[in-house]
Amino acid sequence: MPTLRWYFDFVSPYSYLHWQKVKQLPQFGRIQPVPIAFGAVLHHLGNLGPAEIPAKRRFMYRQLLWTAQAEGTPLRFPPGHPFNPLAALRLCLAAGASTAAVDVLFDWIWRDGHAGDTAEALREPAARLGISDVEAAIGELAIKEQLRRNTEAAIEAGVFGVPTLAIDGELFWGNDSHPLMAAVLDDPGLLDRPDWQQAVALPVAVQRSR
């Protein structure tokens, strides 16, 4: 069975919410968490982050708090958002991008509401992961290169947002898309339904203005 890749960034509260569901999937043992720099994906696509659009930011934060309450998931915002997640992403990779590392860092930032943007802010979760020298861990060239490679591979795979679960090369994006992801994991033949195939093959009918 192929490995399932779950692309995420700690700057994304939707990734935090979705991670709680991912861990409950029967296929969880096949899922590889892949930390990526979401900002680099947005830059590649020429898009703004959702929290950089004022009206979208207000809607998103309210919707996030409502969703977390509805799903029974504790959520507390860090001191500032959006924040620079590179330190947290690199620390996760330094800890092997393990389930424990993803858990500890998501809980630190989004369950408990701590900052996750500097080595100093991450000393406590790093210690929980057995890393005493945070600066050295996140400054290691191999770790920086791994994050760059992860992000480039995600862009090459077509990832346009986080969280995204890649199932046999097909991308499923967003916390609210989890029921669809679970359905396709249980029955990959859903992707071969004639009406689904017809819909995704539709031509683009509207031309962009120049």
Short mmCIF file of C-alpha atoms in Angstrom, two decimals:
data_model
loop_
_atom_site.label_atom_id
_atom_site.label_comp_id
_atom_site.label_asym_id
_atom_site.label_seq_id
_atom_site.Cartn_x
_atom_site.Cartn_y
_atom_site.Cartn_z
CA MET A 1 0.00 0.00 0.00
CA PRO A 2 1.39 3.44 -0.88
CA THR A 3 2.34 5.93 1.80
CA LEU A 4 -0.20 8.68 2.37
CA ARG A 5 1.32 12.14 2.73
CA TRP A 6 -0.26 14.75 4.97
CA TYR A 7 1.11 18.22 4.18
CA PHE A 8 0.81 20.82 6.95
CA ASP A 9 2.24 23.96 8.50
CA PHE A 10 2.11 24.96 12.17
CA VAL A 11 0.93 28.44 11.17
CA SER A 12 -2.36 26.83 10.09
CA PRO A 13 -4.99 26.35 12.82
CA TYR A 14 -6.96 24.25 10.33
CA SER A 15 -4.01 21.87 10.22
CA TYR A 16 -4.18 21.60 14.01
CA LEU A 17 -7.89 20.82 13.92
CA HIS A 18 -7.48 18.30 11.13
CA TRP A 19 -4.57 16.53 12.83
CA GLN A 20 -6.94 15.47 15.60
CA LYS A 21 -9.09 13.67 13.01
CA VAL A 22 -6.17 12.24 11.04
CA LYS A 23 -4.98 10.41 14.15
CA GLN A 24 -8.33 8.61 14.36
CA LEU A 25 -8.24 7.22 10.82
CA PRO A 26 -7.82 3.44 10.48
CA GLN A 27 -5.15 4.20 7.88
CA PHE A 28 -3.18 6.46 10.23
CA GLY A 29 -0.22 4.07 10.31
CA ARG A 30 0.31 4.70 6.59
CA ILE A 31 0.18 8.47 6.89
CA GLN A 32 3.44 10.43 6.77
CA PRO A 33 3.28 13.96 8.22
CA VAL A 34 5.13 16.33 5.88
CA PRO A 35 5.97 19.78 7.31
CA ILE A 36 6.06 22.44 4.58
CA ALA A 37 6.43 26.21 4.44
CA PHE A 38 2.92 27.31 3.48
CA GLY A 39 4.15 30.84 2.80
CA ALA A 40 6.43 29.53 0.05
CA VAL A 41 3.48 27.71 -1.53
CA LEU A 42 1.43 30.92 -1.48
CA HIS A 43 4.33 32.86 -2.98
CA HIS A 44 4.69 30.28 -5.76
CA LEU A 45 0.98 30.59 -6.57
CA GLY A 46 0.94 34.38 -6.24
CA ASN A 47 -1.67 34.21 -3.47
CA LEU A 48 -2.14 36.02 -0.17
CA GLY A 49 -2.51 34.03 3.01
CA PRO A 50 -6.10 33.86 4.29
CA ALA A 51 -5.21 35.87 7.41
CA GLU A 52 -3.74 38.64 5.23
CA ILE A 53 -7.18 39.52 3.82
CA PRO A 54 -8.99 41.55 6.53
CA ALA A 55 -12.57 40.42 5.87
CA LYS A 56 -11.47 36.81 5.39
CA ARG A 57 -9.40 37.00 8.59
CA ARG A 58 -12.42 38.06 10.66
CA PHE A 59 -14.60 35.35 9.18
CA MET A 60 -11.92 32.68 9.47
CA TYR A 61 -11.14 33.31 13.14
CA ARG A 62 -14.81 33.18 14.12
CA GLN A 63 -15.35 30.09 12.03
CA LEU A 64 -12.29 28.44 13.56
CA LEU A 65 -13.49 29.02 17.12
CA TRP A 66 -16.97 27.80 16.23
CA THR A 67 -15.58 24.69 14.51
CA ALA A 68 -13.24 23.86 17.38
CA GLN A 69 -16.11 24.13 19.87
CA ALA A 70 -18.39 22.03 17.65
CA GLU A 71 -15.70 19.37 17.27
CA GLY A 72 -14.79 19.36 20.96
CA THR A 73 -11.19 20.38 20.27
CA PRO A 74 -9.56 22.93 22.60
CA LEU A 75 -8.19 25.87 20.64
CA ARG A 76 -6.40 28.93 21.94
CA PHE A 77 -4.73 31.41 19.60
CA PRO A 78 -1.00 32.13 20.02
CA PRO A 79 0.05 35.71 20.88
CA GLY A 80 0.18 36.75 17.22
CA HIS A 81 -1.10 35.33 13.96
CA PRO A 82 -0.01 34.84 11.29
CA PHE A 83 3.47 34.22 12.64
CA ASN A 84 6.72 32.97 11.12
CA PRO A 85 6.52 29.16 11.53
CA LEU A 86 10.01 28.27 10.28
CA ALA A 87 11.41 27.60 13.77
CA ALA A 88 8.57 25.22 14.61
CA LEU A 89 8.74 23.46 11.23
CA ARG A 90 12.50 22.95 11.53
CA LEU A 91 12.19 21.76 15.13
CA CYS A 92 9.59 19.22 14.00
CA LEU A 93 12.00 17.92 11.35
CA ALA A 94 14.87 17.86 13.84
CA ALA A 95 12.68 15.60 15.98
CA GLY A 96 12.07 13.30 13.04
CA ALA A 97 8.66 14.70 12.04
CA SER A 98 7.25 11.98 14.27
CA THR A 99 3.68 11.78 15.52
CA ALA A 100 4.95 12.86 18.94
CA ALA A 101 6.73 15.90 17.48
CA VAL A 102 3.64 16.99 15.55
CA ASP A 103 1.49 16.49 18.64
CA VAL A 104 3.78 18.40 20.99
CA LEU A 105 4.19 21.38 18.69
CA PHE A 106 0.55 21.67 17.65
CA ASP A 107 -0.53 21.43 21.29
CA TRP A 108 2.04 24.02 22.36
CA ILE A 109 0.93 26.56 19.76
CA TRP A 110 -2.80 25.92 19.19
CA ARG A 111 -4.08 24.04 22.22
CA ASP A 112 -2.16 26.04 24.83
CA GLY A 113 -1.75 29.31 22.93
CA HIS A 114 2.03 29.76 23.13
CA ALA A 115 4.28 31.45 20.60
CA GLY A 116 6.06 29.19 18.15
CA ASP A 117 8.12 31.58 16.09
CA THR A 118 11.54 31.58 17.81
CA ALA A 119 14.00 29.17 19.35
CA GLU A 120 13.43 30.81 22.73
CA ALA A 121 9.66 30.35 22.49
CA LEU A 122 10.12 26.67 21.64
CA ARG A 123 12.54 25.65 24.40
CA GLU A 124 9.91 23.87 26.47
CA PRO A 125 8.37 21.75 23.70
CA ALA A 126 11.87 21.03 22.39
CA ALA A 127 12.87 19.70 25.80
CA ARG A 128 9.82 17.42 25.76
CA LEU A 129 11.13 16.05 22.47
CA GLY A 130 14.61 15.48 23.87
CA ILE A 131 16.24 18.46 22.13
CA SER A 132 18.24 20.69 24.48
CA ASP A 133 19.95 23.02 21.99
CA VAL A 134 17.08 24.46 19.96
CA GLU A 135 19.21 26.98 18.07
CA ALA A 136 21.57 24.28 16.85
CA ALA A 137 18.73 21.95 15.92
CA ILE A 138 16.78 24.48 13.84
CA GLY A 139 19.91 26.05 12.41
CA GLU A 140 21.32 22.82 11.01
CA LEU A 141 21.78 23.06 7.25
CA ALA A 142 20.40 19.56 6.65
CA ILE A 143 17.19 20.47 8.45
CA LYS A 144 16.76 23.68 6.47
CA GLU A 145 17.35 21.74 3.25
CA GLN A 146 14.82 19.09 4.24
CA LEU A 147 12.15 21.73 4.76
CA ARG A 148 13.00 23.27 1.41
CA ARG A 149 12.80 19.87 -0.31
CA ASN A 150 9.50 19.07 1.40
CA THR A 151 8.04 22.36 0.22
CA GLU A 152 9.32 22.00 -3.32
CA ALA A 153 7.95 18.45 -3.51
CA ALA A 154 4.58 19.67 -2.26
CA ILE A 155 4.49 22.40 -4.92
CA GLU A 156 5.45 19.85 -7.57
CA ALA A 157 2.63 17.58 -6.37
CA GLY A 158 0.17 20.46 -6.82
CA VAL A 159 -0.43 21.31 -3.16
CA PHE A 160 -2.15 24.69 -2.92
CA GLY A 161 -3.17 24.83 0.75
CA VAL A 162 -2.81 23.17 4.12
CA PRO A 163 -3.75 20.76 5.45
CA THR A 164 -3.68 18.51 2.39
CA LEU A 165 -3.81 14.71 2.31
CA ALA A 166 -2.36 13.12 -0.83
CA ILE A 167 -4.05 9.83 -1.71
CA ASP A 168 -2.48 8.08 -4.71
CA GLY A 169 -1.52 11.45 -6.16
CA GLU A 170 -4.97 12.99 -5.64
CA LEU A 171 -5.07 15.96 -3.28
CA PHE A 172 -7.71 16.46 -0.59
CA TRP A 173 -7.54 19.85 1.10
CA GLY A 174 -8.98 21.24 4.29
CA ASN A 175 -10.27 20.27 7.69
CA ASP A 176 -13.85 20.43 6.43
CA SER A 177 -13.03 17.92 3.67
CA HIS A 178 -12.19 15.17 6.14
CA PRO A 179 -15.37 13.11 5.49
CA LEU A 180 -14.49 12.99 1.79
CA MET A 181 -10.91 11.96 2.59
CA ALA A 182 -12.12 9.18 4.85
CA ALA A 183 -14.59 7.97 2.22
CA VAL A 184 -11.92 7.81 -0.49
CA LEU A 185 -9.50 6.05 1.85
CA ASP A 186 -12.17 3.43 2.52
CA ASP A 187 -13.18 3.17 -1.15
CA PRO A 188 -10.63 4.50 -3.67
CA GLY A 189 -13.05 3.49 -6.43
CA LEU A 190 -15.06 6.61 -5.66
CA LEU A 191 -12.55 8.56 -7.71
CA ASP A 192 -13.51 6.50 -10.77
CA ARG A 193 -17.21 7.37 -10.66
CA PRO A 194 -18.26 8.60 -14.12
CA ASP A 195 -19.89 11.77 -12.79
CA TRP A 196 -16.77 12.66 -10.79
CA GLN A 197 -14.55 12.02 -13.81
CA GLN A 198 -16.82 14.13 -15.99
CA ALA A 199 -16.84 17.03 -13.53
CA VAL A 200 -13.07 17.26 -13.13
CA ALA A 201 -12.62 17.09 -16.92
CA LEU A 202 -14.87 20.11 -17.61
CA PRO A 203 -13.14 22.85 -19.64
CA VAL A 204 -12.64 26.30 -18.16
CA ALA A 205 -15.40 28.40 -19.73
CA VAL A 206 -14.48 31.87 -18.41
CA GLN A 207 -11.44 33.65 -19.78
CA ARG A 208 -9.45 35.92 -17.49
CA SER A 209 -9.51 39.58 -18.45
CA ARG A 210 -6.23 41.05 -19.63
#
